[in-house]
Every structure is written in C-alpha cells, then in structure tokens.
Short mmCIF file of C-alpha atoms in Angstrom, two decimals:
data_model
loop_
_atom_site.label_atom_id
_atom_site.label_comp_id
_atom_site.label_asym_id
_atom_site.label_seq_id
_atom_site.Cartn_x
_atom_site.Cartn_y
_atom_site.Cartn_z
CA MET A 1 -76.98 -78.66 -117.43
CA VAL A 2 -73.97 -80.64 -118.33
CA ILE A 3 -76.44 -82.49 -119.38
CA THR A 4 -78.28 -80.77 -121.51
CA VAL A 5 -74.62 -78.92 -122.81
CA ILE A 6 -73.67 -82.88 -124.42
CA GLU A 7 -77.50 -82.69 -126.21
CA GLY A 8 -77.41 -79.37 -127.57
CA TYR A 9 -73.85 -80.49 -128.89
CA ASN A 10 -74.92 -83.21 -130.11
CA LEU A 11 -78.19 -81.99 -132.06
CA ILE A 12 -77.26 -78.71 -133.17
CA VAL A 13 -73.50 -80.14 -134.67
CA TYR A 14 -75.33 -81.98 -137.25
CA GLY A 15 -75.52 -78.31 -138.44
CA THR A 16 -71.76 -76.79 -138.06
CA VAL A 17 -70.99 -79.93 -140.36
CA VAL A 18 -73.81 -79.67 -143.18
CA PRO A 19 -71.40 -77.46 -145.49
CA LEU A 20 -69.21 -80.30 -145.69
CA LEU A 21 -71.64 -83.63 -145.48
CA LEU A 22 -72.15 -82.03 -148.94
CA LYS A 23 -69.38 -81.86 -150.29
CA ASP A 24 -68.38 -85.65 -149.21
CA ALA A 25 -68.58 -87.68 -152.06
CA SER A 26 -68.31 -91.32 -150.19
CA LEU A 27 -71.23 -90.52 -147.98
CA GLY A 28 -73.37 -88.96 -151.24
CA VAL A 29 -75.73 -87.33 -149.70
CA ALA A 30 -78.38 -84.14 -151.57
CA ASP A 31 -80.12 -81.48 -150.15
CA ARG A 32 -83.09 -83.03 -149.38
CA GLU A 33 -81.11 -85.92 -147.91
CA THR A 34 -79.45 -83.68 -145.90
CA GLY A 35 -82.69 -82.46 -144.62
CA LEU A 36 -84.51 -85.83 -143.84
CA ILE A 37 -81.33 -86.62 -141.71
CA GLY A 38 -80.43 -83.91 -139.56
CA GLY A 39 -84.47 -84.09 -138.74
CA LEU A 40 -85.17 -88.01 -138.23
CA VAL A 41 -83.07 -86.77 -134.99
CA TYR A 42 -86.36 -85.24 -133.67
CA ILE A 43 -88.25 -88.27 -134.61
CA GLY A 44 -86.39 -90.79 -132.05
CA ALA A 45 -86.24 -87.39 -129.57
CA ILE A 46 -89.98 -87.10 -130.43
CA LEU A 47 -90.32 -90.85 -129.37
CA GLY A 48 -87.84 -90.51 -125.99
CA SER A 49 -89.78 -88.17 -124.74
CA VAL A 50 -92.48 -89.29 -124.33
CA ILE A 51 -91.50 -93.00 -123.92
CA ALA A 52 -89.49 -91.21 -120.67
CA PRO A 53 -91.52 -90.30 -118.03
CA VAL A 54 -93.46 -92.92 -118.38
CA VAL A 55 -90.91 -95.96 -117.81
CA ALA A 56 -89.08 -93.73 -115.61
CA GLU A 57 -92.36 -94.09 -113.11
CA ARG A 58 -91.54 -97.68 -112.72
CA ALA A 59 -87.80 -97.59 -112.55
CA GLY A 60 -86.28 -94.76 -112.04
CA ARG A 61 -85.80 -90.96 -112.94
CA LYS A 62 -81.70 -91.82 -113.17
CA PRO A 63 -82.00 -95.70 -114.55
CA VAL A 64 -83.76 -93.49 -117.05
CA LEU A 65 -81.33 -90.50 -117.48
CA ILE A 66 -78.43 -92.92 -117.96
CA SER A 67 -79.65 -95.22 -119.90
CA ALA A 68 -80.49 -92.60 -122.57
CA ILE A 69 -76.99 -90.73 -122.11
CA GLY A 70 -75.89 -94.23 -123.46
CA LEU A 71 -77.60 -93.77 -125.93
CA PHE A 72 -77.71 -90.79 -127.61
CA GLY A 73 -73.06 -91.48 -126.53
CA LEU A 74 -73.95 -94.41 -129.74
CA GLY A 75 -75.50 -92.67 -131.78
CA ALA A 76 -73.23 -90.30 -131.75
CA VAL A 77 -70.73 -92.97 -132.42
CA ALA A 78 -72.34 -95.26 -135.36
CA THR A 79 -72.71 -91.01 -136.70
CA GLY A 80 -68.82 -90.59 -136.64
CA VAL A 81 -68.93 -93.33 -139.04
CA SER A 82 -70.65 -93.80 -141.05
CA VAL A 83 -70.50 -95.06 -144.08
CA GLY A 84 -73.53 -93.53 -146.23
CA ALA A 85 -76.73 -91.39 -146.25
CA GLU A 86 -78.57 -94.95 -145.00
CA MET A 87 -75.96 -95.41 -141.91
CA LEU A 88 -75.85 -91.99 -140.97
CA LEU A 89 -80.44 -91.81 -141.36
CA VAL A 90 -80.11 -94.36 -138.40
CA ALA A 91 -77.41 -93.23 -136.16
CA ARG A 92 -79.44 -90.47 -135.69
CA PHE A 93 -82.59 -91.18 -134.70
CA VAL A 94 -80.93 -93.24 -132.64
CA THR A 95 -78.91 -89.90 -131.14
CA GLY A 96 -82.46 -88.42 -130.98
CA PHE A 97 -83.70 -90.84 -128.65
CA GLY A 98 -81.47 -90.96 -126.54
CA VAL A 99 -81.17 -87.78 -126.54
CA GLY A 100 -85.50 -86.45 -125.75
CA GLY A 101 -85.25 -89.32 -122.90
CA ALA A 102 -82.27 -87.59 -121.67
CA LEU A 103 -83.82 -83.93 -121.78
CA THR A 104 -87.07 -84.45 -120.14
CA THR A 105 -85.96 -86.63 -117.44
CA ALA A 106 -83.09 -83.80 -117.02
CA MET A 107 -86.21 -80.89 -117.24
CA THR A 108 -88.40 -83.62 -114.35
CA VAL A 109 -85.67 -83.17 -112.23
CA ALA A 110 -84.96 -79.86 -112.39
CA ARG A 111 -88.17 -78.48 -112.10
CA ASN A 112 -89.59 -81.00 -109.74
CA SER A 113 -86.33 -79.44 -107.08
CA ALA A 114 -86.86 -76.49 -107.94
CA ALA A 115 -89.59 -72.79 -105.80
CA ALA A 116 -92.42 -71.91 -107.56
CA ARG A 117 -90.40 -68.42 -107.88
CA ARG A 118 -87.51 -69.63 -109.31
CA ALA A 119 -89.46 -71.44 -111.80
CA SER A 120 -88.37 -69.52 -115.40
CA LEU A 121 -84.42 -69.54 -114.52
CA VAL A 122 -84.70 -73.55 -113.40
CA VAL A 123 -85.20 -74.53 -116.29
CA THR A 124 -83.46 -71.74 -118.40
CA ILE A 125 -80.36 -73.14 -116.13
CA THR A 126 -81.31 -76.40 -117.68
CA MET A 127 -82.63 -76.17 -120.79
CA VAL A 128 -79.66 -73.46 -121.46
CA GLY A 129 -77.39 -76.05 -122.27
CA ILE A 130 -78.96 -76.64 -125.43
CA PRO A 131 -77.90 -73.95 -127.32
CA LEU A 132 -74.87 -73.69 -125.41
CA GLY A 133 -73.90 -76.70 -127.34
CA GLY A 134 -73.86 -75.39 -130.23
CA VAL A 135 -71.63 -72.40 -129.01
CA VAL A 136 -69.60 -75.15 -128.18
CA ALA A 137 -70.57 -76.35 -131.67
CA SER A 138 -69.62 -73.99 -133.75
CA LEU A 139 -66.44 -72.62 -131.49
CA LEU A 140 -64.96 -76.24 -131.81
CA ALA A 141 -65.75 -76.33 -136.12
CA ILE A 142 -64.18 -73.16 -136.90
CA PRO A 143 -60.36 -74.85 -136.38
CA ILE A 144 -61.56 -78.42 -136.68
CA LEU A 145 -63.54 -78.62 -139.85
CA PRO A 146 -60.68 -77.04 -142.66
CA ALA A 147 -58.34 -79.43 -141.05
CA PHE A 148 -59.96 -82.57 -139.98
CA GLY A 149 -62.72 -82.32 -142.25
CA TRP A 150 -66.66 -82.87 -140.21
CA ARG A 151 -66.32 -87.02 -138.73
CA PRO A 152 -63.95 -85.68 -135.42
CA MET A 153 -67.22 -83.36 -134.56
CA PHE A 154 -69.13 -87.00 -133.45
CA PHE A 155 -66.38 -88.21 -131.58
CA ILE A 156 -65.66 -85.48 -129.81
CA GLY A 157 -69.80 -85.48 -128.73
CA ALA A 158 -69.70 -89.38 -128.12
CA GLY A 159 -66.06 -88.80 -125.87
CA ALA A 160 -67.78 -85.63 -124.15
CA ALA A 161 -71.11 -88.06 -123.29
CA LEU A 162 -69.24 -91.13 -121.19
CA ALA A 163 -67.89 -88.65 -119.65
CA VAL A 164 -71.60 -87.52 -118.70
CA LEU A 165 -72.92 -90.86 -118.02
CA VAL A 166 -70.22 -91.60 -115.71
CA ALA A 167 -70.96 -88.46 -113.33
CA VAL A 168 -74.61 -89.19 -113.47
CA ALA A 169 -74.27 -92.73 -112.44
CA ILE A 170 -72.73 -91.38 -108.90
CA MET A 171 -74.78 -88.40 -107.99
CA GLU A 172 -77.70 -88.76 -106.50
CA ILE A 173 -81.16 -87.63 -107.18
CA PRO A 174 -83.71 -87.00 -105.12
CA VAL A 175 -87.08 -89.04 -105.36
CA ASN A 176 -89.19 -88.04 -102.76
CA THR A 177 -89.16 -83.70 -103.76
CA PRO A 178 -92.85 -83.14 -102.76
CA GLN A 179 -93.67 -82.93 -106.23
CA GLU A 180 -92.46 -86.41 -107.48
CA VAL A 181 -94.43 -88.22 -103.93
CA ALA A 182 -97.81 -86.38 -105.63
CA GLY A 183 -96.29 -87.51 -109.22
CA ARG A 184 -96.88 -91.29 -107.19
CA GLY A 185 -100.73 -90.76 -106.09
CA TRP A 186 -101.58 -90.59 -109.86
CA THR A 187 -101.75 -93.61 -112.71
CA VAL A 188 -100.37 -92.31 -116.28
CA ARG A 189 -104.11 -93.34 -117.11
CA GLN A 190 -105.93 -90.44 -114.63
CA LYS A 191 -102.61 -88.04 -115.87
CA LEU A 192 -104.03 -88.38 -119.19
CA SER A 193 -107.41 -87.11 -118.46
CA ALA A 194 -106.44 -84.18 -116.31
CA LEU A 195 -104.18 -83.32 -120.33
CA PHE A 196 -106.49 -83.98 -122.42
CA ARG A 197 -110.15 -83.17 -120.79
CA GLY A 198 -111.86 -80.29 -120.83
CA PRO A 199 -108.99 -77.53 -120.46
CA GLY A 200 -106.33 -79.88 -120.34
CA ALA A 201 -107.46 -80.60 -123.88
CA ILE A 202 -107.42 -77.29 -124.92
CA VAL A 203 -104.71 -76.14 -123.26
CA ALA A 204 -102.81 -79.23 -124.84
CA VAL A 205 -103.47 -78.07 -128.28
CA ILE A 206 -102.43 -74.45 -127.80
CA VAL A 207 -99.18 -75.87 -126.76
CA ALA A 208 -98.94 -78.69 -129.98
CA VAL A 209 -99.16 -74.97 -131.73
CA CYS A 210 -96.78 -73.86 -129.85
CA ALA A 211 -94.43 -75.77 -129.94
CA ILE A 212 -94.32 -77.09 -133.43
CA ALA A 213 -94.47 -73.82 -134.72
CA ASN A 214 -91.79 -72.51 -132.55
CA MET A 215 -89.51 -75.38 -133.42
CA VAL A 216 -89.80 -75.52 -136.73
CA ALA A 217 -88.08 -71.86 -137.05
CA TRP A 218 -85.47 -73.07 -134.16
CA THR A 219 -84.46 -76.24 -135.90
CA GLY A 220 -84.54 -75.22 -138.70
CA LEU A 221 -82.15 -71.91 -138.01
CA ASN A 222 -80.14 -74.00 -136.76
CA VAL A 223 -79.08 -77.05 -139.33
CA TRP A 224 -79.40 -74.35 -142.66
CA ALA A 225 -77.63 -70.97 -141.12
CA ALA A 226 -75.04 -72.28 -141.85
CA GLN A 227 -75.51 -72.82 -145.97
CA SER A 228 -77.93 -69.93 -145.79
CA MET A 229 -74.82 -67.89 -145.11
CA ILE A 230 -73.28 -68.81 -147.41
CA ASP A 231 -75.85 -68.76 -150.28
CA LEU A 232 -75.84 -64.96 -149.45
CA GLY A 233 -72.38 -65.07 -150.36
CA TYR A 234 -70.40 -65.26 -146.90
CA SER A 235 -67.62 -68.02 -146.58
CA LEU A 236 -67.18 -70.32 -143.96
CA ARG A 237 -65.63 -69.14 -142.05
CA GLY A 238 -67.91 -65.86 -141.50
CA ALA A 239 -70.15 -68.60 -141.78
CA LEU A 240 -69.61 -70.38 -138.63
CA LEU A 241 -69.14 -67.00 -136.92
CA PHE A 242 -72.81 -66.59 -137.60
CA THR A 243 -74.05 -69.77 -135.63
CA PHE A 244 -71.75 -69.07 -133.04
CA THR A 245 -73.68 -66.22 -133.17
CA LEU A 246 -77.28 -67.61 -133.04
CA ALA A 247 -76.69 -70.08 -129.82
CA GLY A 248 -74.44 -67.62 -128.02
CA ALA A 249 -77.63 -65.15 -128.27
CA ALA A 250 -80.00 -67.88 -127.65
CA VAL A 251 -78.28 -68.44 -123.96
CA VAL A 252 -78.07 -64.66 -123.44
CA GLY A 253 -81.28 -63.84 -124.14
CA SER A 254 -82.34 -66.83 -121.95
CA PHE A 255 -81.01 -65.93 -118.47
CA GLY A 256 -82.72 -62.63 -119.48
CA SER A 257 -86.16 -63.76 -119.67
CA ALA A 258 -86.32 -66.12 -117.25
CA TRP A 259 -85.31 -63.01 -114.96
CA ALA A 260 -88.21 -61.17 -116.38
CA ALA A 261 -91.19 -64.16 -116.33
CA ASP A 262 -90.60 -65.34 -112.67
CA ARG A 263 -91.06 -61.34 -111.95
CA HIS A 264 -93.84 -60.93 -114.87
CA GLY A 265 -95.28 -64.79 -116.03
CA SER A 266 -93.44 -66.54 -117.99
CA ALA A 267 -97.17 -67.17 -120.80
CA LEU A 268 -96.48 -62.87 -121.65
CA LEU A 269 -92.76 -62.95 -121.85
CA SER A 270 -93.45 -66.05 -124.25
CA VAL A 271 -95.58 -63.23 -126.04
CA PHE A 272 -92.45 -60.58 -126.40
CA THR A 273 -89.78 -63.42 -127.07
CA SER A 274 -91.58 -64.95 -129.92
CA ALA A 275 -92.62 -62.14 -131.25
CA CYS A 276 -88.14 -61.16 -131.17
CA THR A 277 -87.64 -64.21 -133.58
CA LEU A 278 -90.19 -62.86 -135.72
CA LEU A 279 -88.67 -59.22 -136.41
CA GLY A 280 -84.78 -61.22 -136.91
CA LEU A 281 -86.75 -63.43 -139.77
CA ALA A 282 -88.42 -60.12 -141.20
CA GLY A 283 -85.59 -58.43 -141.11
CA ILE A 284 -83.53 -60.40 -143.05
CA LEU A 285 -85.59 -60.99 -145.72
CA LEU A 286 -86.25 -56.95 -146.10
CA LEU A 287 -83.14 -55.65 -144.43
CA PRO A 288 -80.24 -54.46 -147.29
CA THR A 289 -77.51 -56.84 -146.43
CA SER A 290 -74.94 -55.81 -144.52
CA VAL A 291 -72.59 -57.78 -141.69
CA LEU A 292 -74.21 -55.69 -138.84
CA THR A 293 -77.75 -55.82 -140.09
CA THR A 294 -76.83 -59.86 -139.93
CA ILE A 295 -75.54 -59.85 -137.01
CA LEU A 296 -78.47 -58.06 -135.21
CA CYS A 297 -81.56 -60.55 -137.19
CA ILE A 298 -79.31 -63.37 -136.44
CA ALA A 299 -79.30 -62.56 -132.79
CA LEU A 300 -82.88 -61.26 -133.00
CA MET A 301 -83.43 -65.35 -133.60
CA GLY A 302 -81.81 -66.47 -130.93
CA ILE A 303 -82.95 -65.37 -128.12
CA GLY A 304 -86.72 -64.92 -129.21
CA GLY A 305 -86.07 -68.74 -130.86
CA HIS A 306 -85.19 -70.76 -127.68
CA SER A 307 -86.33 -68.38 -124.84
CA THR A 308 -89.73 -68.52 -126.03
CA MET A 309 -89.44 -72.62 -125.84
CA ASN A 310 -87.98 -72.62 -122.68
CA LEU A 311 -91.51 -70.67 -120.89
CA VAL A 312 -93.62 -72.41 -123.02
CA HIS A 313 -92.08 -75.67 -120.92
CA THR A 314 -92.12 -73.55 -117.91
CA THR A 315 -95.58 -72.46 -119.22
CA THR A 316 -97.14 -75.72 -119.55
CA ALA A 317 -95.54 -77.03 -115.50
CA ASP A 318 -97.44 -74.79 -114.26
CA LEU A 319 -100.78 -74.35 -115.89
CA TYR A 320 -101.33 -77.73 -115.08
CA PRO A 321 -102.31 -79.33 -111.95
CA LEU A 322 -98.63 -80.83 -109.56
CA PRO A 323 -98.84 -85.03 -110.45
CA VAL A 324 -99.32 -84.18 -114.66
CA ARG A 325 -96.31 -82.31 -113.84
CA ALA A 326 -93.99 -84.60 -115.82
CA THR A 327 -96.56 -86.20 -118.49
CA ALA A 328 -97.01 -82.52 -119.84
CA LEU A 329 -93.38 -81.27 -120.06
CA GLY A 330 -93.55 -84.95 -121.20
CA TRP A 331 -96.21 -83.56 -123.80
CA SER A 332 -94.10 -80.37 -124.29
CA ASN A 333 -90.68 -81.50 -125.51
CA GLY A 334 -92.30 -84.51 -127.36
CA THR A 335 -94.14 -81.30 -129.14
CA SER A 336 -91.69 -79.74 -129.98
CA PHE A 337 -89.63 -82.39 -130.94
CA ILE A 338 -92.25 -83.15 -134.13
CA GLY A 339 -91.23 -79.13 -135.29
CA ALA A 340 -87.23 -80.16 -134.79
CA PHE A 341 -88.31 -82.36 -137.46
CA LEU A 342 -89.90 -80.63 -139.20
CA GLY A 343 -87.34 -77.56 -139.63
CA PRO A 344 -85.58 -79.44 -141.22
CA THR A 345 -86.44 -81.22 -143.58
CA LEU A 346 -88.86 -77.71 -144.77
CA GLY A 347 -85.62 -75.57 -144.63
CA GLY A 348 -83.74 -78.46 -147.25
CA LYS A 349 -87.02 -78.52 -149.48
CA ALA A 350 -87.02 -74.58 -149.11
CA ILE A 351 -83.03 -73.64 -149.66
CA THR A 352 -83.29 -76.56 -152.86
CA VAL A 353 -86.13 -74.47 -154.67
CA GLY A 354 -85.55 -71.44 -153.11
CA GLY A 355 -82.04 -71.12 -151.73
CA ALA A 356 -81.41 -68.41 -148.43
CA HIS A 357 -84.50 -66.49 -149.40
CA GLY A 358 -86.49 -69.40 -149.48
CA VAL A 359 -85.60 -70.63 -145.85
CA PHE A 360 -85.92 -67.24 -144.15
CA VAL A 361 -89.39 -67.08 -145.88
CA THR A 362 -90.66 -70.57 -144.39
CA PHE A 363 -89.31 -70.05 -141.47
CA LEU A 364 -91.05 -66.73 -141.35
CA LEU A 365 -93.93 -68.20 -141.58
CA ALA A 366 -93.62 -70.58 -138.89
CA ALA A 367 -92.83 -67.71 -136.16
CA ALA A 368 -95.77 -66.05 -137.49
CA VAL A 369 -98.33 -69.34 -136.36
CA CYS A 370 -95.88 -69.59 -133.33
CA LEU A 371 -96.90 -65.96 -132.05
CA THR A 372 -100.15 -66.79 -132.72
CA ALA A 373 -100.07 -69.78 -130.50
CA VAL A 374 -98.28 -67.69 -127.74
CA LEU A 375 -100.88 -64.34 -127.19
CA LEU A 376 -103.48 -68.17 -127.32
CA LEU A 377 -101.17 -69.85 -124.58
CA PHE A 378 -101.13 -66.46 -122.43
CA LEU A 379 -105.16 -65.68 -122.17
CA ALA A 380 -105.77 -69.30 -121.26
CA ASP A 381 -102.76 -68.32 -118.57
CA ARG A 382 -105.09 -66.37 -117.75
CA ALA A 383 -108.48 -68.39 -117.61
CA PHE A 384 -108.19 -71.80 -115.83
CA PRO A 385 -107.27 -72.68 -113.14
CA HIS A 386 -105.86 -75.64 -111.56
CA GLU A 387 -109.72 -76.80 -110.38
CA ALA A 388 -110.70 -75.74 -113.92
CA PHE A 389 -108.27 -79.20 -114.94
CA ARG A 390 -110.51 -82.58 -114.40
CA ASN A 391 -109.27 -83.95 -110.43
CA PRO A 392 -109.51 -88.06 -111.04
CA VAL A 393 -108.65 -87.83 -107.21
CA GLY A 394 -111.58 -85.62 -105.99
CA ASP A 395 -113.37 -88.88 -103.52
CA HIS A 396 -110.38 -87.76 -100.82
CA ALA A 397 -112.39 -84.85 -99.90
CA ARG A 398 -115.28 -87.24 -99.25
CA ARG A 399 -113.26 -89.48 -96.82
CA GLY A 400 -112.22 -86.32 -95.14
CA GLU A 401 -108.93 -86.02 -96.47
CA LEU A 402 -107.28 -82.50 -97.79
CA SER A 403 -107.06 -82.18 -101.59
CA VAL A 404 -105.77 -79.12 -103.52
CA PRO A 405 -106.21 -80.72 -107.29
CA GLY A 406 -103.60 -81.66 -108.69
CA GLU A 407 -101.68 -78.73 -106.30
CA SER A 408 -101.18 -81.38 -103.23
CA THR A 409 -101.57 -84.84 -101.27
CA ALA A 410 -101.60 -85.93 -98.26
CA VAL A 411 -99.42 -89.02 -96.94
CA ARG A 412 -101.00 -90.68 -93.25
CA ASP A 413 -97.32 -90.70 -90.82
CA ALA A 414 -97.70 -91.58 -87.39
CA GLY A 415 -101.09 -89.97 -86.50
CA HIS A 416 -99.88 -86.95 -88.85
CA ARG A 417 -100.82 -85.19 -92.76
CA VAL A 418 -97.85 -84.83 -95.07
CA ALA A 419 -99.12 -81.61 -97.29
CA VAL A 420 -97.04 -81.12 -99.99
CA VAL A 421 -97.26 -77.29 -100.25
CA ALA A 422 -98.52 -75.91 -103.46
CA ASP A 423 -96.02 -75.24 -106.24
CA ARG A 424 -97.88 -72.61 -108.01
CA PRO A 425 -99.79 -70.67 -107.28
CA THR A 426 -103.76 -71.15 -108.96
CA GLY A 427 -104.14 -69.56 -112.01
CA ALA A 428 -101.43 -67.54 -112.93
CA SER A 429 -97.70 -68.73 -114.36
CA GLY A 430 -95.22 -67.39 -111.98
CA SER A 431 -96.35 -64.78 -110.82
CA PRO A 432 -98.85 -64.77 -107.89
CA PRO A 433 -102.76 -64.60 -108.50
CA TRP A 434 -103.04 -62.03 -106.06
CA ARG A 435 -100.98 -59.71 -107.24
CA ARG A 436 -102.18 -59.54 -110.73
CA GLY A 437 -105.91 -58.72 -108.73
CA ARG A 438 -107.74 -62.04 -109.00
CA GLY A 439 -107.52 -65.52 -106.62
CA VAL A 440 -106.82 -65.38 -102.59
CA PRO A 441 -104.01 -64.21 -100.86
CA PRO A 442 -102.00 -67.31 -99.12
CA HIS A 443 -103.13 -66.92 -95.73
CA ARG A 444 -106.91 -67.85 -96.56
CA GLY A 445 -106.36 -71.59 -97.22
CA LEU A 446 -103.98 -74.77 -94.89
CA ILE A 447 -101.81 -74.53 -98.25
CA SER A 448 -98.55 -72.13 -98.66
CA TRP A 449 -97.79 -70.88 -100.76
CA ARG A 450 -94.60 -69.53 -100.67
CA SER A 451 -92.79 -72.47 -100.21
CA THR A 452 -92.31 -76.28 -101.95
CA ALA A 453 -90.95 -77.90 -98.86
CA ALA A 454 -93.17 -80.23 -97.31
CA THR A 455 -95.53 -79.08 -94.57
CA ARG A 456 -96.40 -81.28 -91.85
CA VAL A 457 -100.99 -80.28 -90.26
CA PRO A 458 -101.81 -81.88 -88.06
CA ASP A 459 -104.93 -84.59 -87.97
CA ARG A 460 -107.54 -83.00 -86.37
CA ARG A 461 -109.11 -86.66 -86.79
CA ALA A 462 -106.15 -88.37 -84.34
CA GLY A 463 -107.04 -88.41 -81.46
#
C-alpha cells in the first residue's frame, strides 16, 4: 500500500496545484493546456500498465517494480523544475509511465498472494493508496501552496518515491505462489487468446467501458474539483478542503465496499458504488448550493469513483482463468488509464465552455455510462464460468494430467503432482457458487476451494 500511496500522491498532486499553475506567468499555461497536461500522465500510465506485465514475465516483478518507481520519481523531479508547458508535458508523461508499471505490478503481486475470500479487501488495501496519496497531497497543499508555491509539492513526491524504491529493493517479493506458477504455464499468446476470444472478448469490452467511463469521472474530478469549487464561489482553502473530502471519502468508502464485496460479490457491489458517483454528481447539479450539500455530494463521488474501479479490478481478476490474471489486470488498468487521460482533458474543455456546471454535467454523463456497463459486468459474472473461456492447454486431459481450465496447473515432482488449489469458485466473483444456488459444492472435486496454498495430490499413475 505504501507504494500506491506515493503513486497516488504523484498522480493527484497535480490537481491541487492547478489554480497556481494557471496564475504562473512564467509557464504560460492556459485552461485547455492544463487539462492536456493533467491527462498526459495517464497516456504514459496506459503504456506502463500494458508493458509491465509482459516484461515482468521475463525479468521478474521486483526489477520491474523498482524500475517503475524510479521512473515516476524522476518524472516528479522534472515536473518540479519545469519552465514551460512542453517540459511539463514530458515530465508528466514519464511520471505516468512509471506509475502505470508500478501500479499494475503491485496489484498483481498483492492479488497473487491473497486468498480468494479476501480478494476485494487485498485489492482495496493496495489501491486505497491512490486516494490516500491524494489526501496527503491535499493536506500538504494547504500550508505549502500559499507559502512556497507549487514546485515543492513535486519535490516531496520525488523524495517519497526514492524512500519507497530503497524499501522495495531490500524486501522479498514471492515468486513461486500458485498463481505465479500457473501464469508461467501459459504463453503470452495463449493468455491473449483467452482474454480476447469468445466470452473473454465480451468481458474485455465490458471491462474497458466500465474502466474508461468510471475514470473519466473520477480522475476528471481529481483534477478539476478544486477549480470548480472556486468557480462556485469558494475560497482556495475551501476548495482544497473539498478535495480532501473527495479523497478521504474514497479511502473510507473503499474499505466499506471491500468488506461488503467479500461477502456479497465484487460485481454486485460495483453497481451500488457506481450509483453513488451518479447520485453525487446529480446532487451537486440539482440541489441548492451550500457547504453541507456540497460536502455530501463530493463524498458520494469519492466513495463511488475509487471503489468502483477497485471492484472492477477484482471482478476482472476473478472472472478470467488463473493463468490470465496478470494479463487481465493489465487490461483493466490500461483501459482505466485511457479514461484517466480523457477525464482531465474533457474537464478542461468543459470548464472553458461551461464553467463548473459544464464540468459536472460532463462527468455525470460518464457516470451514467459507467453504471450501465457495471450492470452488464454483473450479468457477465453470473453468466460465464471459467470453463466458458478459451483454454489453450486443454491437451493436459488427453495426456492424463489434471486440468481445471484456468484455475490449476500441474507440476511433476518425485512421483507426485503438485496441484494448485483453485483460487476462485467457478462462475462467481467473491461468492461461492454453491452459496448462490449454482455450481458444485467444494467436496465434489479433486480441487479444494478453501485455500490458495498448493496441495500435494498423489499421482495415481505412479508405480
């Protein structure tokens, strides 16, 4: 989580300094350019999140994580010393590339080390660092911006990145978890086949729409909330307190939704959290403007925006077969960063044309699309068991080896087979299928649903 706190700080800190960037004559940055700069960090993140899993399969997750942290720390330094819009663009792109690689790698490591019954909580603990980093940025901005300007905010982010880099360099990251072993059993081409063919393609499109639409609203609000509050008549201090509310509600809401998701399913809970975002944006447009109603609406946006993305990641990881998990998370992260790029950019255009009202209307439409998409994801989670996905290693059965599509892998060892215990009950996300009236109970098969530890199963063919 510490890693994602620093990532979140380096992502969200930009939104806290936007009012001062616009006033800095030495930079010459206009509203629309500010939105583009704020969004370009996510273009870098798209590339980083897609490339990192591929490189990690060959070089290992720890070297990739260290390199990614170093990159976004370097980007933070470059942002702090920028002398023009062009330098800001390059610096934020480098920051984003590092954040994308580090975030996807950290999430994969965390999820691969977790039991299925704690999937949502583990993803939340990892991802909650993003809004928590935003909370830190908002709190530091209140005393630092008026006294020292915007540049020290990025130097703080760079220093924190250096500290985390040293910590990761000396820590041990598991490399032989059942999930990692299963992932090494399939080639990149086989994983992409499972991800983008048949039911996998349907799920991939739905996940992309969920991620893009949600992040348009969420990251757009992170960048433009402060300036929108100023346009509504609040002071800079008041606007920063509202951004603190946005990030703080995201932290609290993430843990609450994770607790509920581990009991009722991440796909179902994502419908409720997405509705929170929509209600918050509708409220701020329709209700009379006051401090109380604004705080309530901003809190709903924070609860919905971040929690929905966590739950979509969890559902994605659980829907696809086990060996495809890292690739699927790379897809959900990569498409989320597309939305994260579009959000600040669209927000910049909206605030230029329609002020704060234009910003909230734009993000309201995105939230409506997201709610529709998560409803479809919930239906897909109910409809597609793991067996429905393409299984490129189905010839195991013809050789007499154990094969549970996407959920197990077999390794020969001294006359025994080491069977990776199924990490997710078939056809459910965060909820056992026999508890929901479908599927088979855990005692019906060779594979136990109760643990993600490797179980040694005697090879009946052994003499």
